[in-house]
Coordinates of C-alpha atoms and ligand atoms in Angstrom, one line a residue:
X1 CA 44.0 30.0 77.1
X2 CA 41.0 28.4 75.4
X3 CA 40.9 25.1 74.0
X4 CA 41.5 25.0 70.4
X5 CA 38.8 22.6 68.6
X6 CA 39.7 23.4 64.8
X7 CA 42.9 24.7 63.3
X8 CA 43.0 24.8 59.8
X9 CA 46.5 26.0 58.2
X10 CA 47.1 27.2 54.6
X11 CA 44.4 25.5 52.9
X12 CA 44.2 25.5 49.2
X13 CA 41.3 23.7 47.2
X14 CA 41.3 24.0 43.3
X15 CA 38.8 22.8 41.0
X16 CA 40.5 21.5 37.7
X17 CA 38.0 22.2 34.9
X18 CA 38.1 22.6 30.7
X19 CA 38.3 26.3 31.6
X20 CA 41.1 26.2 33.7
X21 CA 42.1 25.9 37.4
X22 CA 39.8 27.7 39.9
X23 CA 41.5 28.8 42.5
X24 CA 38.4 28.5 44.9
X25 CA 40.5 28.4 48.3
X26 CA 43.8 29.9 48.2
X27 CA 46.0 29.6 51.4
X28 CA 43.2 29.8 53.9
X29 CA 44.2 29.8 58.1
X30 CA 41.8 30.2 60.7
X31 CA 41.0 28.6 64.0
X32 CA 38.2 27.8 66.4
X33 CA 37.7 27.3 69.9
X34 CA 35.9 25.0 71.6
X35 CA 31.9 26.4 72.3
X36 CA 32.7 29.2 69.9
X37 CA 31.1 30.6 67.0
X38 CA 33.1 31.4 63.9
X39 CA 30.9 33.6 60.9
X40 CA 32.3 33.4 57.7
X41 CA 30.9 36.0 55.3
X42 CA 31.6 37.0 51.8
X43 CA 29.7 37.3 48.3
X44 CA 28.3 34.4 46.3
X45 CA 31.3 32.6 45.0
X46 CA 33.9 33.6 47.4
X47 CA 34.7 30.2 48.7
X48 CA 32.7 29.9 51.7
X49 CA 30.9 26.6 50.9
X50 CA 34.2 25.0 49.6
X51 CA 35.7 26.3 52.9
X52 CA 33.0 23.8 54.7
X53 CA 33.3 20.8 52.2
X54 CA 36.8 20.8 52.7
X55 CA 36.7 20.6 56.5
X56 CA 34.3 17.7 55.7
X57 CA 36.3 16.2 53.2
X58 CA 33.4 16.1 50.6
X59 CA 34.9 18.4 47.8
X60 CA 33.6 17.0 44.8
X61 CA 36.8 15.2 43.1
X62 CA 37.3 15.4 40.3
X63 CA 37.2 17.9 39.5
X64 CA 38.0 19.6 43.0
X65 CA 41.0 18.9 45.0
X66 CA 42.8 19.9 48.3
X67 CA 46.0 20.5 46.8
X68 CA 47.9 21.9 50.3
X69 CA 47.1 22.7 53.8
X70 CA 46.5 21.2 57.1
X71 CA 42.9 20.4 58.9
X72 CA 43.6 19.5 62.4
X73 CA 40.3 18.6 64.4
X74 CA 40.8 17.9 68.1
X75 CA 44.3 17.5 67.5
X76 CA 44.2 15.1 64.9
X77 CA 45.3 15.8 61.3
X78 CA 42.2 14.9 59.1
X79 CA 43.6 15.3 55.6
X80 CA 45.3 11.8 55.4
X81 CA 42.2 10.0 57.2
X82 CA 40.9 7.1 54.9
X83 CA 37.3 7.2 53.5
X84 CA 35.8 4.9 56.4
X85 CA 37.8 6.8 59.2
X86 CA 36.0 10.3 57.5
X87 CA 32.7 8.9 57.8
X88 CA 33.0 8.1 61.2
X89 CA 34.2 11.6 62.0
X90 CA 31.2 12.9 59.9
X91 CA 28.5 12.7 62.2
X92 CA 30.4 11.8 65.2
X93 CA 32.6 14.9 65.4
X94 CA 31.6 17.1 62.6
X95 CA 28.2 17.6 61.3
X96 CA 27.0 19.9 58.8
X97 CA 23.6 21.7 57.7
X98 CA 23.6 22.1 54.1
X99 CA 22.9 25.0 51.7
X100 CA 19.7 23.4 50.4
X101 CA 18.0 20.9 53.0
X102 CA 16.3 19.0 49.9
X103 CA 19.3 18.1 48.4
X104 CA 20.9 16.8 51.7
X105 CA 17.9 14.8 52.9
X106 CA 16.9 11.4 51.3
X107 CA 13.5 11.8 49.6
X108 CA 12.7 8.3 49.8
X109 CA 13.4 7.7 53.6
X110 CA 11.4 9.3 56.6
X111 CA 13.0 11.7 58.8
X112 CA 12.8 9.5 61.7
X113 CA 14.7 6.7 59.6
X114 CA 17.4 9.2 58.7
X115 CA 18.0 10.5 62.4
X116 CA 17.9 6.7 63.6
X117 CA 20.5 5.6 61.0
X118 CA 22.9 8.0 62.1
X119 CA 22.1 7.2 65.9
X120 CA 22.5 3.2 65.2
X121 CA 25.8 3.6 63.1
X122 CA 27.4 6.3 65.6
X123 CA 26.2 5.8 68.9
X124 CA 25.3 1.8 68.5
X125 CA 21.8 2.3 69.6
X126 CA 19.2 -0.4 68.8
X127 CA 15.8 0.2 67.1
X128 CA 13.9 1.4 70.1
X129 CA 16.5 3.3 71.6
X130 CA 17.3 4.8 68.5
X131 CA 13.6 6.1 68.0
X132 CA 13.3 7.6 71.3
X133 CA 16.2 9.7 70.9
X134 CA 14.9 10.7 67.3
X135 CA 11.8 11.8 68.9
X136 CA 13.5 13.7 71.7
X137 CA 15.9 15.3 69.2
X138 CA 12.9 16.3 66.9
X139 CA 11.2 17.5 70.1
X140 CA 14.5 19.7 70.8
X141 CA 14.5 21.5 67.6
X142 CA 11.1 22.6 68.1
X143 CA 9.0 20.1 65.5
X144 CA 5.3 19.8 67.3
X145 CA 4.0 16.5 67.6
X146 CA 7.4 14.5 67.2
X147 CA 6.0 11.2 67.8
X148 CA 3.6 11.7 64.6
X149 CA 6.2 13.7 62.8
X150 CA 8.9 11.3 62.9
X151 CA 7.2 9.0 60.3
X152 CA 6.7 11.7 57.8
X153 CA 9.0 12.1 54.4
X154 CA 10.9 15.2 53.8
X155 CA 8.2 16.1 51.2
X156 CA 5.5 16.3 53.8
X157 CA 7.2 18.9 55.9
X158 CA 7.4 22.9 55.0
X159 CA 10.8 24.3 54.6
X160 CA 11.4 25.6 58.1
X161 CA 10.4 22.2 59.6
X162 CA 12.8 20.4 56.8
X163 CA 15.9 22.8 58.3
X164 CA 14.8 21.9 61.7
X165 CA 14.8 18.1 60.6
X166 CA 18.0 18.5 59.3
X167 CA 19.4 20.2 62.3
X168 CA 18.2 17.2 64.2
X169 CA 20.0 14.8 62.2
X170 CA 22.9 17.0 62.6
X171 CA 22.9 17.3 66.1
X172 CA 21.8 13.8 67.3
X173 CA 25.6 12.6 67.7
X174 CA 26.7 15.4 69.7
X175 CA 29.5 16.6 67.0
X176 CA 31.9 19.0 68.8
X177 CA 31.7 21.0 65.5
X178 CA 28.6 21.8 63.6
X179 CA 29.2 23.6 60.3
X180 CA 25.8 25.6 59.2
X181 CA 26.2 26.5 55.5
X182 CA 23.6 29.5 54.9
X183 CA 20.9 27.6 57.1
X184 CA 18.6 30.0 57.0
X185 CA 18.7 31.7 53.7
X186 CA 15.4 29.9 52.3
X187 CA 13.5 30.8 55.1
X188 CA 11.0 33.6 56.0
X189 CA 12.5 36.2 58.8
X190 CA 10.4 34.6 62.0
X191 CA 11.6 31.1 61.3
X192 CA 15.3 32.4 60.6
X193 CA 15.3 34.1 64.0
X194 CA 13.9 30.8 65.4
X195 CA 16.5 28.6 64.3
X196 CA 19.3 31.0 65.0
X197 CA 18.5 30.9 68.4
X198 CA 17.8 27.1 68.5
X199 CA 21.6 26.9 67.1
X200 CA 22.6 29.1 69.9
X201 CA 20.8 27.3 72.8
X202 CA 22.2 23.8 71.4
X203 CA 25.7 25.5 71.1
X204 CA 25.1 26.4 74.7
X205 CA 23.7 23.4 76.0
X206 CA 26.3 21.1 74.4
X207 CA 29.2 23.1 73.8
X208 CA 29.3 22.7 70.3
X209 CA 31.5 24.9 68.1
X210 CA 30.0 26.5 65.4
X211 CA 30.9 27.9 61.9
X212 CA 28.4 29.7 60.5
X213 CA 28.3 30.4 57.1
X214 CA 26.2 33.3 55.6
X215 CA 26.3 36.2 53.2
X216 CA 23.8 38.0 55.9
X217 CA 25.9 40.0 58.1
X218 CA 23.0 40.4 60.1
X219 CA 23.0 37.0 60.9
X220 CA 26.8 37.0 61.8
X221 CA 26.5 39.8 64.1
X222 CA 23.9 38.0 66.1
X223 CA 25.8 34.7 66.3
X224 CA 29.5 35.0 65.8
X225 CA 32.2 35.4 68.3
X226 CA 34.6 36.0 65.5
X227 CA 34.4 36.2 62.0
X228 CA 36.4 35.9 58.8
X229 CA 35.6 37.8 55.8
X230 CA 36.4 36.2 52.5
X231 CA 36.9 37.5 49.3
X232 CA 37.6 35.5 45.7
X233 CA 38.9 32.1 47.9
X234 CA 40.9 34.5 50.2
X235 CA 40.8 35.5 53.8
X236 CA 40.7 39.3 53.8
X237 CA 39.7 40.1 57.5
X238 CA 39.7 38.0 60.6
X239 CA 38.3 39.5 64.0
X240 CA 36.3 39.4 66.7
X241 CA 32.3 40.2 65.8
X242 CA 32.4 43.1 68.1
X243 CA 35.7 44.8 66.3
X244 CA 34.4 44.0 63.0
X245 CA 31.1 45.9 63.3
X246 CA 32.4 48.4 65.3
X247 CA 35.5 49.4 63.2
X248 CA 35.9 47.3 60.0
X249 CA 39.2 47.5 58.5
X250 CA 39.4 46.0 55.0
X251 CA 37.5 48.3 52.6
X252 CA 35.9 45.1 51.3
X253 CA 34.2 44.8 54.7
X254 CA 33.5 48.3 55.1
X255 CA 31.6 48.1 51.5
X256 CA 29.8 45.2 52.8
X257 CA 28.8 46.7 56.0
X258 CA 27.6 49.8 54.1
X259 CA 25.6 47.9 51.9
X260 CA 23.4 46.5 54.6
X261 CA 19.9 48.2 54.6
X262 CA 18.7 50.0 57.7
X263 CA 15.4 51.6 58.2
X264 CA 17.1 54.8 59.3
X265 CA 19.3 55.5 56.4
X266 CA 18.0 58.7 54.5
X267 CA 20.0 57.8 51.4
X268 CA 17.2 56.9 48.3
X269 CA 19.5 54.0 47.1
X270 CA 21.5 51.3 48.9
X271 CA 25.2 51.5 48.6
X272 CA 26.2 48.7 46.6
X273 CA 29.6 47.3 45.7
X274 CA 30.5 48.1 42.3
X275 CA 31.7 45.1 39.7
X276 CA 31.8 41.6 40.4
X277 CA 33.8 38.8 42.2
X278 CA 36.7 38.1 39.6
X279 CA 36.6 35.0 38.0
X280 CA 38.5 32.2 40.1
X281 CA 40.3 30.9 37.3
X282 CA 41.4 34.2 35.9
X283 CA 42.3 36.4 38.6
X284 CA 43.4 39.8 38.6
X285 CA 47.1 40.7 39.1
X286 CA 47.6 42.3 43.0
X287 CA 45.0 42.4 45.6
X288 CA 41.9 40.3 44.2
X289 CA 39.6 43.0 45.3
X290 CA 41.7 46.1 43.6
X291 CA 39.3 46.7 40.7
X292 CA 36.5 47.3 43.0
X293 CA 38.2 49.0 45.9
X294 CA 37.8 52.7 46.5
X295 CA 41.2 53.0 48.3
X296 CA 43.0 51.4 45.7
X297 CA 47.1 52.4 45.4
X298 CA 49.6 51.3 42.8
X299 CA 50.9 48.5 45.0
X300 CA 47.6 47.2 45.2
X301 CA 47.3 46.7 41.2
X302 CA 50.6 44.6 40.8
X303 CA 51.4 42.9 44.2
X304 CA 49.3 40.5 46.3
X305 CA 49.1 41.7 50.0
X306 CA 49.9 39.3 52.6
X307 CA 48.1 39.2 55.8
X308 CA 48.8 41.8 58.4
X309 CA 48.5 41.2 62.2
X310 CA 47.6 44.4 63.8
X311 CA 48.5 45.3 67.6
X312 CA 44.9 44.3 68.6
X313 CA 45.4 40.8 67.2
X314 CA 43.2 41.3 64.3
X315 CA 44.5 40.3 60.8
X316 CA 43.8 42.1 57.2
X317 CA 45.0 41.6 53.8
X318 CA 45.3 44.9 52.5
X319 CA 48.7 47.1 52.1
X320 CA 46.9 50.1 54.3
X321 CA 47.8 48.6 57.0
X322 CA 51.3 47.2 56.0
X323 CA 54.8 49.2 56.2
X324 CA 55.1 48.8 52.4
X325 CA 51.8 49.9 51.6
X326 CA 52.1 53.3 53.8
X327 CA 55.6 54.0 52.2
X328 CA 53.9 53.9 48.7
X329 CA 51.0 55.9 49.8
X330 CA 53.4 58.6 51.3
X331 CA 55.5 58.2 48.2
X332 CA 52.5 59.1 46.4
X333 CA 51.7 62.2 48.3
Ligands
ATP401 N1 32.3 21.1 41.4 C1 32.7 22.5 41.3 N2 33.5 22.5 39.9 C2 34.1 23.8 39.4 N3 33.9 25.2 40.3 C3 33.6 24.7 41.5 C4 33.0 23.6 41.9 N4 32.2 23.8 43.5 C5 32.6 25.1 43.6 N5 33.2 26.0 42.4 C6 33.9 27.1 42.7 O1 34.6 27.5 43.4 C7 34.3 29.0 44.0 C8 33.8 29.0 45.5 O2 32.6 28.8 45.7 P1 31.7 28.4 46.9 O3 30.4 27.5 46.4 O4 32.4 28.1 48.0 O5 31.1 29.6 46.9 P2 30.3 30.3 48.1 O6 31.2 31.4 48.7 O7 29.6 29.5 49.1 O8 28.9 30.9 47.2 P3 27.5 31.3 47.7 O9 27.4 32.2 48.8 O10 26.8 31.4 46.3 O11 27.1 29.8 48.2 C9 33.2 29.6 42.9 O12 33.8 30.1 42.1 C10 32.8 28.2 42.2 O13 32.3 28.2 40.8
MG402 MG1 27.8 28.2 49.4

């Protein structure tokens, strides 16, 4: 048995807005082993960032609220921790690389100060030790001339360097869990590859577990052991990355994979998933994906599918794989 680091059970996070309740995360469960990477994929608005923010306990409240569920990190439930306790856990045990580096970095403080602050709080290093370690971290994340760069402000760095600086801040206290929310979306492809390689290397060197959030399936294929596919705040499929790419089960996953551009495809146009992610405050009846699904059956329009566990240990939320759904299909024939 591998060691579990994180267990999320039946987590629901809602936003109470003037337009109604936004069901951003609805009954999501997954787990992550030590030293492994979980990829979370799904279209924009599917609840990926809210999943990350819920684990960090950084959901903006109000209007957001974690309404139910459990988050267990290293055998400890973190949902009822106080603000102070959470501050210690963040940085020390869990660190996050945010979708937009400029919002996460403080523009009026040098990069070095921001890394050293974390080291001094969490690892109780003195000023000199913290500076040395900060330079070392910057070197580790591939920033050239770190002795000089450490005194730069965020705006003096390029986008790729800022992203590296954020990784340095996130990793300086050796967290057991690193959450990366679209860490490479804003970067060009070569820098993206370098950053992913860097995260992979650090993960191996430090046995860090990683949650890699992205809508780029190419990124997921490169780094993940397991993958969770999300749609409209729900987990649609969970399986090993290998199985997912070899044989996607959910029609949504299949559609996502078909929409990846490849050089060899002869088609003139890319396959697109028609329609849009539904409004999460006004969700359709039945399966949330049914209005866009090519394999939609009658039952899908009226009933929400449960997660089905397959013989191979995969999970899929789709009537095509449940007895109930199969009966429906046979009756219809
Ligand atoms: N502060 C908020 N107030 C109201 N609704 C919110 C808030 N934050 C997130 N949401 C809603 O929660 C849902 C999930 O958002 P989330 O940011 O997790 O999507 P995402 O999968 O990360 O998308 P993207 O790929 O665009 O980053 C969306 O419908 C979003 O509108
Ligand atoms: Mg997001």
